[in-house]
CSV table of C-alpha atoms (C1' of nucleotides) in Angstrom, one decimal:
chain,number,residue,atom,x,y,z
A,1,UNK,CA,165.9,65.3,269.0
A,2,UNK,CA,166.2,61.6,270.3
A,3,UNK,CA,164.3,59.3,267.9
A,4,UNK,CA,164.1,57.0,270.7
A,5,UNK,CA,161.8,56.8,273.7
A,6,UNK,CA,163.9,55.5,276.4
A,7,UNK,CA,162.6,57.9,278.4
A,8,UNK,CA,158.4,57.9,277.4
A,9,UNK,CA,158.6,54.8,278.0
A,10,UNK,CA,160.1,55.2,281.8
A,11,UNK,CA,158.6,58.2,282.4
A,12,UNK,CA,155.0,58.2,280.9
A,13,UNK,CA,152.2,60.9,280.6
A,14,UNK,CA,151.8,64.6,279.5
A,15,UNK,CA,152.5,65.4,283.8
A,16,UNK,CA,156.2,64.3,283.6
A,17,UNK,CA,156.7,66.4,280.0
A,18,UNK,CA,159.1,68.9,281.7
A,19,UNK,CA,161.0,65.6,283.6
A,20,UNK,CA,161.3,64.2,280.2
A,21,UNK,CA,162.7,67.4,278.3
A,22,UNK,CA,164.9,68.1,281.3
A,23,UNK,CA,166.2,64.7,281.5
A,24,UNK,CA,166.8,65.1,277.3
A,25,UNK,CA,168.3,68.3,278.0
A,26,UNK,CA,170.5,67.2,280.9
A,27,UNK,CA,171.7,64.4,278.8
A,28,UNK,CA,172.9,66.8,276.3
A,29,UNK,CA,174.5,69.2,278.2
A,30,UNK,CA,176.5,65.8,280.0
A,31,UNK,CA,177.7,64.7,276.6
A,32,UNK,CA,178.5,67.9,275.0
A,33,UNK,CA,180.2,69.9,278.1
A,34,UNK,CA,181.2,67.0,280.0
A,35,UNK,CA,179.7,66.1,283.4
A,36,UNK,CA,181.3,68.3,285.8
A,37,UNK,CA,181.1,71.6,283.2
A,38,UNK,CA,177.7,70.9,282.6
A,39,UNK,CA,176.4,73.7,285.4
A,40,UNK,CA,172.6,73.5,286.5
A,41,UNK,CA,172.1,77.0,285.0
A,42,UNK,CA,173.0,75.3,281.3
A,43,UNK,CA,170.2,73.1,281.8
A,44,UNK,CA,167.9,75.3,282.9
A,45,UNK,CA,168.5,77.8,279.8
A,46,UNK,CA,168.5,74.8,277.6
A,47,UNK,CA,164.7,73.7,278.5
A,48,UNK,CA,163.8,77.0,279.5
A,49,UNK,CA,162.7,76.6,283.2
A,50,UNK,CA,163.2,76.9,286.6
A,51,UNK,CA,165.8,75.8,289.0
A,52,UNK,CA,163.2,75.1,291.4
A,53,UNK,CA,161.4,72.7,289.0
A,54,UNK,CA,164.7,70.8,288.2
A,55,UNK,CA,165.2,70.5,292.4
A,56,UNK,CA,161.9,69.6,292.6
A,57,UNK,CA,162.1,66.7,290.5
A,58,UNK,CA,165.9,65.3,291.1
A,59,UNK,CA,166.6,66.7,294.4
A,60,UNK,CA,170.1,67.6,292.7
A,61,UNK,CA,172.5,67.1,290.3
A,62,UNK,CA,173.3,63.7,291.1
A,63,UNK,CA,169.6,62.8,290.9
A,64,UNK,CA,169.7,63.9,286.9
A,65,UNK,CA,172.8,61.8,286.5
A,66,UNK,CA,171.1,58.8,288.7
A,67,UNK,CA,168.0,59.1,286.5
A,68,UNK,CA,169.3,59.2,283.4
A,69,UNK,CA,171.8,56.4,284.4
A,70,UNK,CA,169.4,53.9,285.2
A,71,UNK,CA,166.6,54.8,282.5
A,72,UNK,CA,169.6,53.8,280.4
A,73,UNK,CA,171.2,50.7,281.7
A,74,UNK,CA,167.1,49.0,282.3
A,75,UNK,CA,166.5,49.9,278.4
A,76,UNK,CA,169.8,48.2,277.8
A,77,UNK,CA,169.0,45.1,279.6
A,78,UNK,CA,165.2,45.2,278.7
A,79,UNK,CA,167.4,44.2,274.9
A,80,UNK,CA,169.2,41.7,276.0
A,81,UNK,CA,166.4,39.5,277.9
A,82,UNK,CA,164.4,40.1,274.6
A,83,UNK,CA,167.2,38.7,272.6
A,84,UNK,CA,168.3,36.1,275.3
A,85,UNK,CA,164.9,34.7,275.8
A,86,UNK,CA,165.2,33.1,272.1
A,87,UNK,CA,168.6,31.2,272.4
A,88,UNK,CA,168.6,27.6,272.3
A,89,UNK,CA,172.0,26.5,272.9
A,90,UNK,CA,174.9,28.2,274.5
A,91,UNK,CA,176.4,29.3,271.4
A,92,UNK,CA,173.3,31.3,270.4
A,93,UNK,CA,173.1,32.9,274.0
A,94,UNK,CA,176.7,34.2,273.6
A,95,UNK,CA,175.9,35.5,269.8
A,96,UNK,CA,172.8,37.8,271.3
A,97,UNK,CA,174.6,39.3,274.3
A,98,UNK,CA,176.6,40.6,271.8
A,99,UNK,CA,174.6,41.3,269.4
A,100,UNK,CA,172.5,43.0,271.6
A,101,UNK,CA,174.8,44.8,273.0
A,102,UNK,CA,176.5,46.1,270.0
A,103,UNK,CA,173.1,46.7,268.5
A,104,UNK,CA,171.5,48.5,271.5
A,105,UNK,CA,175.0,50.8,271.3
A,106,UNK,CA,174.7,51.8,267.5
A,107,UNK,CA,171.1,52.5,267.9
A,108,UNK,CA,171.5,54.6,271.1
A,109,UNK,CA,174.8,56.5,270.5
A,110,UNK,CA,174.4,59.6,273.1
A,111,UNK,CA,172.8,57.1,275.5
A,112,UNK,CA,175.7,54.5,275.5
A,113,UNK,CA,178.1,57.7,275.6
A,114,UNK,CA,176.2,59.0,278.5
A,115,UNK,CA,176.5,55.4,280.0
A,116,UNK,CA,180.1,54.6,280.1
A,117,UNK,CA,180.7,58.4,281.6
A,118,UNK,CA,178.5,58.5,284.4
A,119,UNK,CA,179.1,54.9,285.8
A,120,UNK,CA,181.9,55.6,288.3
A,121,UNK,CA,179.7,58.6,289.8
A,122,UNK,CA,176.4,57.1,290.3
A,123,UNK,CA,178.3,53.8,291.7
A,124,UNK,CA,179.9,56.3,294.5
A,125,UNK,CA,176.8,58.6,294.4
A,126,UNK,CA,173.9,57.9,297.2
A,127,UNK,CA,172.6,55.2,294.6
A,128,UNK,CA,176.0,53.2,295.3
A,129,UNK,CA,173.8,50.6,296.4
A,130,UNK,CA,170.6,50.7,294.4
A,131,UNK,CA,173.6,49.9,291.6
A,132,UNK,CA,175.2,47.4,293.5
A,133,UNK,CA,171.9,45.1,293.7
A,134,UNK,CA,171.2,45.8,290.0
A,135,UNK,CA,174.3,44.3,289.0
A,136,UNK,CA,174.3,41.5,291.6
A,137,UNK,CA,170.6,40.8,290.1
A,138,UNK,CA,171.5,41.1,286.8
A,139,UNK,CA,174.5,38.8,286.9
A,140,UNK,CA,173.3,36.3,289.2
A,141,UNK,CA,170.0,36.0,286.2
A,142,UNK,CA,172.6,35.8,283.5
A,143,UNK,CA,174.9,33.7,284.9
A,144,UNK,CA,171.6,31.3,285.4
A,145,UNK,CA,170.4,31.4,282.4
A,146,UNK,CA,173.6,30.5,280.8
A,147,UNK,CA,174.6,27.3,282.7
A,148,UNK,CA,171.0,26.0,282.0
A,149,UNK,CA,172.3,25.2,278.8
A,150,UNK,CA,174.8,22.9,279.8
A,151,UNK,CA,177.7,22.4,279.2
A,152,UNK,CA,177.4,19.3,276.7
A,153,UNK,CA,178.0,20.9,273.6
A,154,UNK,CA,181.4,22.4,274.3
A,155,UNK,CA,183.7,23.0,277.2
A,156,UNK,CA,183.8,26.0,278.9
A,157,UNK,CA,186.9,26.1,280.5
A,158,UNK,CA,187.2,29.5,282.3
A,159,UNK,CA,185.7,30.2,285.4
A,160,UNK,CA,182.2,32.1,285.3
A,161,UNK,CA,183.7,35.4,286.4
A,162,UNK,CA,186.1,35.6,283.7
A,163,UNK,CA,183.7,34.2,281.1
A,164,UNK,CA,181.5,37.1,281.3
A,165,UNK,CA,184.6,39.7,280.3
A,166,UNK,CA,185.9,37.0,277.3
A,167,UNK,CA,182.3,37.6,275.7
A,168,UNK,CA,181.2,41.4,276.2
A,169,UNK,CA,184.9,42.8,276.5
A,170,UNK,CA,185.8,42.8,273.2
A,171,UNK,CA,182.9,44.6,271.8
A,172,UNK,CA,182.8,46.8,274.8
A,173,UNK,CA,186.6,48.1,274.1
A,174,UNK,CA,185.5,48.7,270.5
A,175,UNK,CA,182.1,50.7,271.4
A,176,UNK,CA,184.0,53.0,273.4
A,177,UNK,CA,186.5,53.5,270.7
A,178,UNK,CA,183.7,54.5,268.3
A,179,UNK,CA,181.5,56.7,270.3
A,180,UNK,CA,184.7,58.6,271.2
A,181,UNK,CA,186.1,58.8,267.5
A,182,UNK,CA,188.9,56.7,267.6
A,183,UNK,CA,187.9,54.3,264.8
A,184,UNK,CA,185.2,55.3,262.4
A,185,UNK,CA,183.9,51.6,261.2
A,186,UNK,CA,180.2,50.7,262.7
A,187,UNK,CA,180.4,48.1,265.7
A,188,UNK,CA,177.0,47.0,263.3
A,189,UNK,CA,180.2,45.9,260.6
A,190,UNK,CA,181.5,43.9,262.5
A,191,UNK,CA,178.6,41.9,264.7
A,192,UNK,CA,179.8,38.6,263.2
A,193,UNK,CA,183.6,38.8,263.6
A,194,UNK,CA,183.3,40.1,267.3
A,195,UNK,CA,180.4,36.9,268.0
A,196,UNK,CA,182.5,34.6,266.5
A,197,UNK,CA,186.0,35.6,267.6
A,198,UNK,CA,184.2,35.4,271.1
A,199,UNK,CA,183.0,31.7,270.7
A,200,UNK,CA,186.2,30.7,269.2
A,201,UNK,CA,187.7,31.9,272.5
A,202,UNK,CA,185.9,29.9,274.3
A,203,UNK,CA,186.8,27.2,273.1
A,204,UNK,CA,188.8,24.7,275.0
B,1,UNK,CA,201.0,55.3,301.3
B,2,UNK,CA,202.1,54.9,297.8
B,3,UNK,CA,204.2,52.1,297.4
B,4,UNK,CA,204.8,52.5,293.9
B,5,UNK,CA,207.1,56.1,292.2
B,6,UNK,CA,205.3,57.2,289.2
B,7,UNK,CA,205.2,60.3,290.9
B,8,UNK,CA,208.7,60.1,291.8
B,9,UNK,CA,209.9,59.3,288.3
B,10,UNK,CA,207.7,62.1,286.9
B,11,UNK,CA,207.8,64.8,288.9
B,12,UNK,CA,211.7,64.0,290.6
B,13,UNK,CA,213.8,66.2,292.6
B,14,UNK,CA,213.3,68.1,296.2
B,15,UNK,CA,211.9,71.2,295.0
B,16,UNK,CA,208.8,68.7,293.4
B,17,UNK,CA,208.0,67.5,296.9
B,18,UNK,CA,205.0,69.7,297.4
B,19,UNK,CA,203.8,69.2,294.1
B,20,UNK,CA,204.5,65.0,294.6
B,21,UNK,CA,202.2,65.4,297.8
B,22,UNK,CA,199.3,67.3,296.4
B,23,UNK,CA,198.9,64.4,293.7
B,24,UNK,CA,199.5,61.6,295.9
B,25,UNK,CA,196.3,63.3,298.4
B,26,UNK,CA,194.3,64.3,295.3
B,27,UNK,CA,194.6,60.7,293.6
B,28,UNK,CA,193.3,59.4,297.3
B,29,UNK,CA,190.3,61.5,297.3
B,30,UNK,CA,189.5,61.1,293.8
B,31,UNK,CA,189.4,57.4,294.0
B,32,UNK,CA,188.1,58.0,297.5
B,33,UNK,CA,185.0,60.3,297.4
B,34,UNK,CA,184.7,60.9,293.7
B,35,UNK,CA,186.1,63.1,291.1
B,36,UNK,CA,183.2,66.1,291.4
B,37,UNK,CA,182.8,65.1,295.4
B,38,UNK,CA,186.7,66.4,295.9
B,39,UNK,CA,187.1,70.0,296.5
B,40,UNK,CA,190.0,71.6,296.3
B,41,UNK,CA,189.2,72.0,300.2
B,42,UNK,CA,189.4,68.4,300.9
B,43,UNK,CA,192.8,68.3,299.2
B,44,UNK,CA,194.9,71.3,300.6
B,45,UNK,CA,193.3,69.3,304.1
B,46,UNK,CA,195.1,66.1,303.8
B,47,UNK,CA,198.2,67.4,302.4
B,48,UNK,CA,198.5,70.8,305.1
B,49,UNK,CA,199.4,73.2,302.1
B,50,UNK,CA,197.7,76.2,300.7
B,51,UNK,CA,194.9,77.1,298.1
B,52,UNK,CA,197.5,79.3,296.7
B,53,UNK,CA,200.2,76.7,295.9
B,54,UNK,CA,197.8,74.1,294.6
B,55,UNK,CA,196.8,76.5,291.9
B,56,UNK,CA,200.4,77.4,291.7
B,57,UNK,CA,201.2,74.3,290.3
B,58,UNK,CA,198.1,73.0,288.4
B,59,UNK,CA,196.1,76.1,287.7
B,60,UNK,CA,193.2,74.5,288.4
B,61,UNK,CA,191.3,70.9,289.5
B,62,UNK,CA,191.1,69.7,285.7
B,63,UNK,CA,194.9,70.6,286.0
B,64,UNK,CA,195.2,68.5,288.5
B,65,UNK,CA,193.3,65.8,287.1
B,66,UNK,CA,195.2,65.7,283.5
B,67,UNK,CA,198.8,65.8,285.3
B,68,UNK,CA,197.2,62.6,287.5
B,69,UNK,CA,196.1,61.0,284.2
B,70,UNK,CA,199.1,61.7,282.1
B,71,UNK,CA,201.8,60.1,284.4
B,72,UNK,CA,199.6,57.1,285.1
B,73,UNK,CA,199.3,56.3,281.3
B,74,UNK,CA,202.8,57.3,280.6
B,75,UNK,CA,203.9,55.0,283.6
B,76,UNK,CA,201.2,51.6,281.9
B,77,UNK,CA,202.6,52.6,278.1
B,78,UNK,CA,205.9,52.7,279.1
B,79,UNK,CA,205.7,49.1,281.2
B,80,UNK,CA,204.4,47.6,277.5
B,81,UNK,CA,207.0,48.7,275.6
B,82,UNK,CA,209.0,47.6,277.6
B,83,UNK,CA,207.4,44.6,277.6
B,84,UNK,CA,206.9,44.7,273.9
B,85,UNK,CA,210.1,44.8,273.3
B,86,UNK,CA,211.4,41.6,273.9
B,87,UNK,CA,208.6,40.1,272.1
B,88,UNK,CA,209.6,37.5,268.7
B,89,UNK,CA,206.6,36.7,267.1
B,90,UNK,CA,202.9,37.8,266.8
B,91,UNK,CA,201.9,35.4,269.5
B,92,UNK,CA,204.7,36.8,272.1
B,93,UNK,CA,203.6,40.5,271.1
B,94,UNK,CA,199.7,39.3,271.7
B,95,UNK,CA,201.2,37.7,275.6
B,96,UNK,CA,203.1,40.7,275.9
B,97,UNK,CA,200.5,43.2,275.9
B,98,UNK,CA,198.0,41.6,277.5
B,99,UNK,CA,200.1,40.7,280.8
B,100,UNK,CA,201.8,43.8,280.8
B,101,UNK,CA,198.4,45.2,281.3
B,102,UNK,CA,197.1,43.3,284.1
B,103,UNK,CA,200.4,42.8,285.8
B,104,UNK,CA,200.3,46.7,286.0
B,105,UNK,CA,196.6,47.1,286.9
B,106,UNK,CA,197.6,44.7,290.0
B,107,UNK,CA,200.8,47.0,290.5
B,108,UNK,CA,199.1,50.3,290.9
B,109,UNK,CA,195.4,50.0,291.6
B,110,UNK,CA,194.6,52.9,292.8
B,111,UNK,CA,196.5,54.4,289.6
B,112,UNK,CA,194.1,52.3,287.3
B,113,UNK,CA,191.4,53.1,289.1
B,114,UNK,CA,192.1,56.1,288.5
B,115,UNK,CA,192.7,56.1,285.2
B,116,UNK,CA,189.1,54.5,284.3
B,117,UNK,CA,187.3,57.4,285.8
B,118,UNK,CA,189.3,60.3,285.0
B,119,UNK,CA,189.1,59.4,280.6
B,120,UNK,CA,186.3,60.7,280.0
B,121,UNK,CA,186.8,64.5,281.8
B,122,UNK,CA,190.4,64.6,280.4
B,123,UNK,CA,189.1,63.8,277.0
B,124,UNK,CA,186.5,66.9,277.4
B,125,UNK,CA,189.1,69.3,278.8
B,126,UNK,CA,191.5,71.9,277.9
B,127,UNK,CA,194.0,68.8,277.3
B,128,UNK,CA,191.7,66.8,275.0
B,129,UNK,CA,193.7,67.4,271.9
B,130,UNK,CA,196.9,66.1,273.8
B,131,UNK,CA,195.0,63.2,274.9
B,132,UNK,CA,194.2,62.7,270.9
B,133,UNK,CA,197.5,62.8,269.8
B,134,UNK,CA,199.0,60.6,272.5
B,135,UNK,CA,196.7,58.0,271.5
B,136,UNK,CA,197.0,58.8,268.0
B,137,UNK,CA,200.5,58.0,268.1
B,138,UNK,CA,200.6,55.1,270.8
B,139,UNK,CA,197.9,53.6,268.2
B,140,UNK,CA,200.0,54.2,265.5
B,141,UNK,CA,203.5,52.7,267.3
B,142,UNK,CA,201.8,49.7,268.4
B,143,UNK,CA,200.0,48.9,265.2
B,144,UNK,CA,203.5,48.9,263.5
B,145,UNK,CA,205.1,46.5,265.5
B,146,UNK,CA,202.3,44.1,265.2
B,147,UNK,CA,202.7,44.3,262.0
B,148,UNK,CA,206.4,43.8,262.0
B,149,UNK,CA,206.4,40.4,262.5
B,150,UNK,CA,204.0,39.5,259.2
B,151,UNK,CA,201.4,37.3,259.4
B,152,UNK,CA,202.9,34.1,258.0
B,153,UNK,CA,202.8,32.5,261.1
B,154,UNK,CA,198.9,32.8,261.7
B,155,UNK,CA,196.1,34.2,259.7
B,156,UNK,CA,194.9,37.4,261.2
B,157,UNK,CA,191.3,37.9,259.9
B,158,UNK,CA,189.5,41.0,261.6
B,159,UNK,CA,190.6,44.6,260.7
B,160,UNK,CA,193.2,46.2,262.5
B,161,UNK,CA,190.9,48.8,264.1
B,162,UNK,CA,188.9,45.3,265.9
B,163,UNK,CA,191.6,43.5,266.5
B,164,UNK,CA,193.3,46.1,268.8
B,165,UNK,CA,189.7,45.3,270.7
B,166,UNK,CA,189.8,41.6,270.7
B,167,UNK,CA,193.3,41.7,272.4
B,168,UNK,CA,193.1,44.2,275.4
B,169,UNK,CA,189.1,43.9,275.7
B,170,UNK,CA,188.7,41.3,278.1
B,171,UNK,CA,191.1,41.9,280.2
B,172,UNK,CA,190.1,45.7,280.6
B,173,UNK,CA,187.1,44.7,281.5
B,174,UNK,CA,187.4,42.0,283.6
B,175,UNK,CA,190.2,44.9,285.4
B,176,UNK,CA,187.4,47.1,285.7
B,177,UNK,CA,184.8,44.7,287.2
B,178,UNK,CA,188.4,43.7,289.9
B,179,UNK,CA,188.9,47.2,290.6
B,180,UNK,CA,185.2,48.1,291.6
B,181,UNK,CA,184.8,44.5,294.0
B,182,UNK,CA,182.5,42.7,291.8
B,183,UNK,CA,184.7,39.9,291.0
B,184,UNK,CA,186.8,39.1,293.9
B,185,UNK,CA,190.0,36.7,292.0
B,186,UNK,CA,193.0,39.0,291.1
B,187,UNK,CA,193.7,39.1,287.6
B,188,UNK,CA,196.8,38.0,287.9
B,189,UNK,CA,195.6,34.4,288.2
B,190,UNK,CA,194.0,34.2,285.1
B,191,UNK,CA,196.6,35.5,283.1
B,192,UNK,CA,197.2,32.6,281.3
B,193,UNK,CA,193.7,32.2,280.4
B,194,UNK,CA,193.0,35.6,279.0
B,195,UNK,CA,196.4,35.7,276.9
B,196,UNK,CA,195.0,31.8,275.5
B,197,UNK,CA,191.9,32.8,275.4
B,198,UNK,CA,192.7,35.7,273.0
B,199,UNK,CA,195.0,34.1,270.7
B,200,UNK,CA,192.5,31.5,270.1
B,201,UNK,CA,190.1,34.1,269.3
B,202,UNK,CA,192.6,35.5,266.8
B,203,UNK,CA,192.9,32.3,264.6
B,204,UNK,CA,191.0,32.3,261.5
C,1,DA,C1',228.7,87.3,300.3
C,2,DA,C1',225.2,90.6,298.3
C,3,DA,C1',221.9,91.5,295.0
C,4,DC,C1',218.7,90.1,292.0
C,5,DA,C1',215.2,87.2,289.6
C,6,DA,C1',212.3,83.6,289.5
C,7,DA,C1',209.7,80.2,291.6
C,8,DA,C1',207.1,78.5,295.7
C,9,DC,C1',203.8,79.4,299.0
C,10,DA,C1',200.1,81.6,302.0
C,11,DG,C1',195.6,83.4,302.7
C,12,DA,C1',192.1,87.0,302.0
C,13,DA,C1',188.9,88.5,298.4
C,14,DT,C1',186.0,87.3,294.6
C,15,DA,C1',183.3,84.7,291.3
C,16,DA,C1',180.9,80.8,289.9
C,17,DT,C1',177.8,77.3,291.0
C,18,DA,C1',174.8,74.2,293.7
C,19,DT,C1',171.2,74.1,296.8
C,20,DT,C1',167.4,75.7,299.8
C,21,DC,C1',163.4,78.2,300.8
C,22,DT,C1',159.3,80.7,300.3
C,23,DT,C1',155.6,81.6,297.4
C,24,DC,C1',152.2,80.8,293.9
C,25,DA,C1',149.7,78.0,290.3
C,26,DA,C1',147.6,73.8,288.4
C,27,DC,C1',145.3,69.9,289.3
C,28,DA,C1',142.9,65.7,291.2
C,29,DG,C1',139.6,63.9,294.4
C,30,DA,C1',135.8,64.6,297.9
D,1,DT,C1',133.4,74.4,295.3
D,2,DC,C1',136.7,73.2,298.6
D,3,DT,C1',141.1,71.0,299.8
D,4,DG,C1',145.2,68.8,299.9
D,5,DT,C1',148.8,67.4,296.7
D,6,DT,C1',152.0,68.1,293.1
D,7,DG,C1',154.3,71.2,289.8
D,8,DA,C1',156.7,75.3,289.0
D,9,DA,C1',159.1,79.9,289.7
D,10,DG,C1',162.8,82.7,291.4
D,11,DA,C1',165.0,85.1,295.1
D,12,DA,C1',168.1,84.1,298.9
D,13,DT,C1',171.8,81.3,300.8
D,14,DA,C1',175.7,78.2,301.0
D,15,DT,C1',179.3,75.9,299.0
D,16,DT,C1',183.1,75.7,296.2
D,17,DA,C1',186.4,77.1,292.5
D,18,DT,C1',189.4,80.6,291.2
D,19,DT,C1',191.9,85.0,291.3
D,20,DC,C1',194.9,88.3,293.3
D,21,DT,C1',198.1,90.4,296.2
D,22,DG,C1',201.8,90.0,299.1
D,23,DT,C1',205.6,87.3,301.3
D,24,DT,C1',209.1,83.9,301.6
D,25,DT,C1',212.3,80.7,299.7
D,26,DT,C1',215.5,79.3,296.3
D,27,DG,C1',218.8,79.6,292.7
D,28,DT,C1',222.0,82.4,290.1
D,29,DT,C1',225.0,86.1,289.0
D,30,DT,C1',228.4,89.3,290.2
DNA sequence: AAACAAAACAGAATAATATTCTTCAACAGA
DNA sequence: TCTGTTGAAGAATATTATTCTGTTTTGTTT
C-alpha cells in the first residue's frame, strides 16, 4: 500500500484504476526483484490481469519503467518549485533544494529507490530524449532562478556547473546510502548539518 | 580499445585471453546499448566466441556483470589506498580521496560508467552479500584511518556516517552528470575546487 | 613421449520471457 | 439504439537466456 498518490494525481479517474495498480505493482516487483528479474508474468500475477492489458497500456516493459520514471521525478520537482518559490535570498534557495530533496526522499522511500535504479535505462531507453529536455528544462529554470538573487550577499566562486553538485551531492550520496541499508540514521536527522555544511562550502 | 589493464591485472595470463575479451566486448555493449538491451547474442558477436564458453566462464549474464563490477571497484579502491597512504593529516586524507576519485573516473570512463549503472543489479543478485561485505569492510578501513589522525587539528562536527557523504558526494555527482554529457568540463579541472570546497564544508 | 585429467570451447537443444495478434467486452457520444 | 473507440483477455509467436552434450586444447604425471 503506497500512502502517497503520486500516481492519482498523474493518472486520474476510476478508467485508469488497472494503469494505476499496475504501475503500483510494477513498482514493487522493480524494487523487490530488481529490474531485469522482475519478468512481465510477475506483474501480471501480482495485479491479477492480463498481459494484453499491461501491452495495451505501456506498449512494453520499458514503457512501465518510463512511466513510473517520470511520474516520479515530475512529483519530485513539483516539491522543489513549491519550496523554491518562497526563498528570498540565495542562502534560503540552497536550504530548500535540500531540504526538499531530502524531504521528498524520506517521505517517498520505494519511489526514490525506484528512481536512482531506473535512471541509466530510461536515459538510453526510446525516452533518451524526452529525458534529455526534461533535464535541460529543469536546469536551465533552476540555474535562473538562482542567479536572480544575486550575487551581493556572498561570493559564489565555482562555476554554475559545479555549483549544482556542491549543493545536492552531499545529500544525494547519503540518500542512496539509506535507502540501500548502509547507514540507518534518517536523511530527516540530519537536514540542518547537510544545508549548512553545503552553504559553508560555498563560501569563498 | 581499452587503453587501460584492469582486466589484465585481474584476470592475467594467456590462458585468460578469452575470458579478458568477452569482458572487454560486454563492458562496450553494456555502456553501449544498455545493461537489459545486451544479449548474450550481441556479445559472443563482437568478440567471435561461443555461447558455450561465455557461460563457461561466467555462468550466466549477472556473472558477467558482477566479475565487470568487482574488478572495476577493486581497480578505484585500490588507486585510494594507494593514494591514502601517503596522506599526513585529516586535510591530506580529505584531498586524497577526493582526487583519487576523479582522477580515476577521468582514467577509466567507460569503467565508471560502468560502475554507476551496474550497483544497483549486483546489489540484487546472487553476489549481493559479497557486495555487502566489501563495503562493509572498505567502510570500516577507511573510517579508521580518518580517524587516525585525531581531530585536534580541525573540529569535525557531523557524524561519521554523513561525513563519509559530505566528502565523496559532490564529486560523484558532478562524475555522474560528466559521464552522461550534461556538463561538458572534465572533472579534472575542478579538482581543486571540490577538495576546497569540501574541507570548508567540514569546519565547524 | 604417452596417457590421463582438467579446463576451454563449440553449437544444437531447451526453457524462460517478451511481444504480438486476434477476439471480445465496456463504454461514450450521436 | 447504433457505432466507433478504448479496455481487457489469452492464445500464438518471437526473442533471448540457459543447459547439455560432445570435442578440442592444455597441463601434468609417469
Amino acid at each position: 500500500m503506497n500512502q502517497s498518490n503520486i500516481l492519482e494525481n498523474r493518472f486520474p479517474g476510476r478508467r485508469a484504476a488497472l494503469k494505476r495498480e499496475i504501475l503500483e505493482q510494477a513498482l514493487y516487483c522493480f524494487n523487490e526483484l530488481g529490474l531485469e528479474a522482475t519478468t512481465i508474468d510477475a506483474i501480471k500475477a501480482r495485479c491479477d490481469t492480463s498481459v494484453g492489458a499491461i501491452y495495451h497500456h505501456f506498449g512494453n516493459k520499458e514503457g512501465i519503467l518510463s512511466a513510473l520514471f517520470f511520474a516520479a521525478q515530475d512529483d519530485q520537482r513539483h516539491r522543489l518549485e513549491q519550496e523554491l518559490a518562497g526563498a528570498n535570498s540565495l542562502r534560503e534557495a540552497v536550504y530548500s533544494i535540500i531540504w526538499s530533496y531530502l524531504d521528498w526522499v524520506v517521505d517517498n522511500p520505494e519511489w526514490a529507490r525506484f528512481l536512482y535504479q531506473a535512471r541509466s535505462p530510461v536515459a538510453k531507453g526510446p525516452f533518451q530524449e524526452e529525458l534529455t529536455n526534461r533535464n535541460i528544462q529543469n536546469y536551465r529554470k533552476l540555474k535562473e532562478r538562482l542567479i536572480s538573487f544575486g550575487n551581493d550577499d556572498i561570493k559564489i566562486i565555482q562555476p554554475f556547473e559545479m555549483l549544482f553538485s556542491l549543493i545536492i551531492g552531499p545529500s544525494e550520496n547519503y540518500c542512496r546510502a539509506w535507502l540501500s541499508g548502509r547507514v540507518k540514521t534518517s536523511p530527516q536527522e540530519y537536514r540542518k548539518e547537510f544545508a549548512e555544511s553545503v552553504w559553508r562550502s560555498l563560501q569563498s
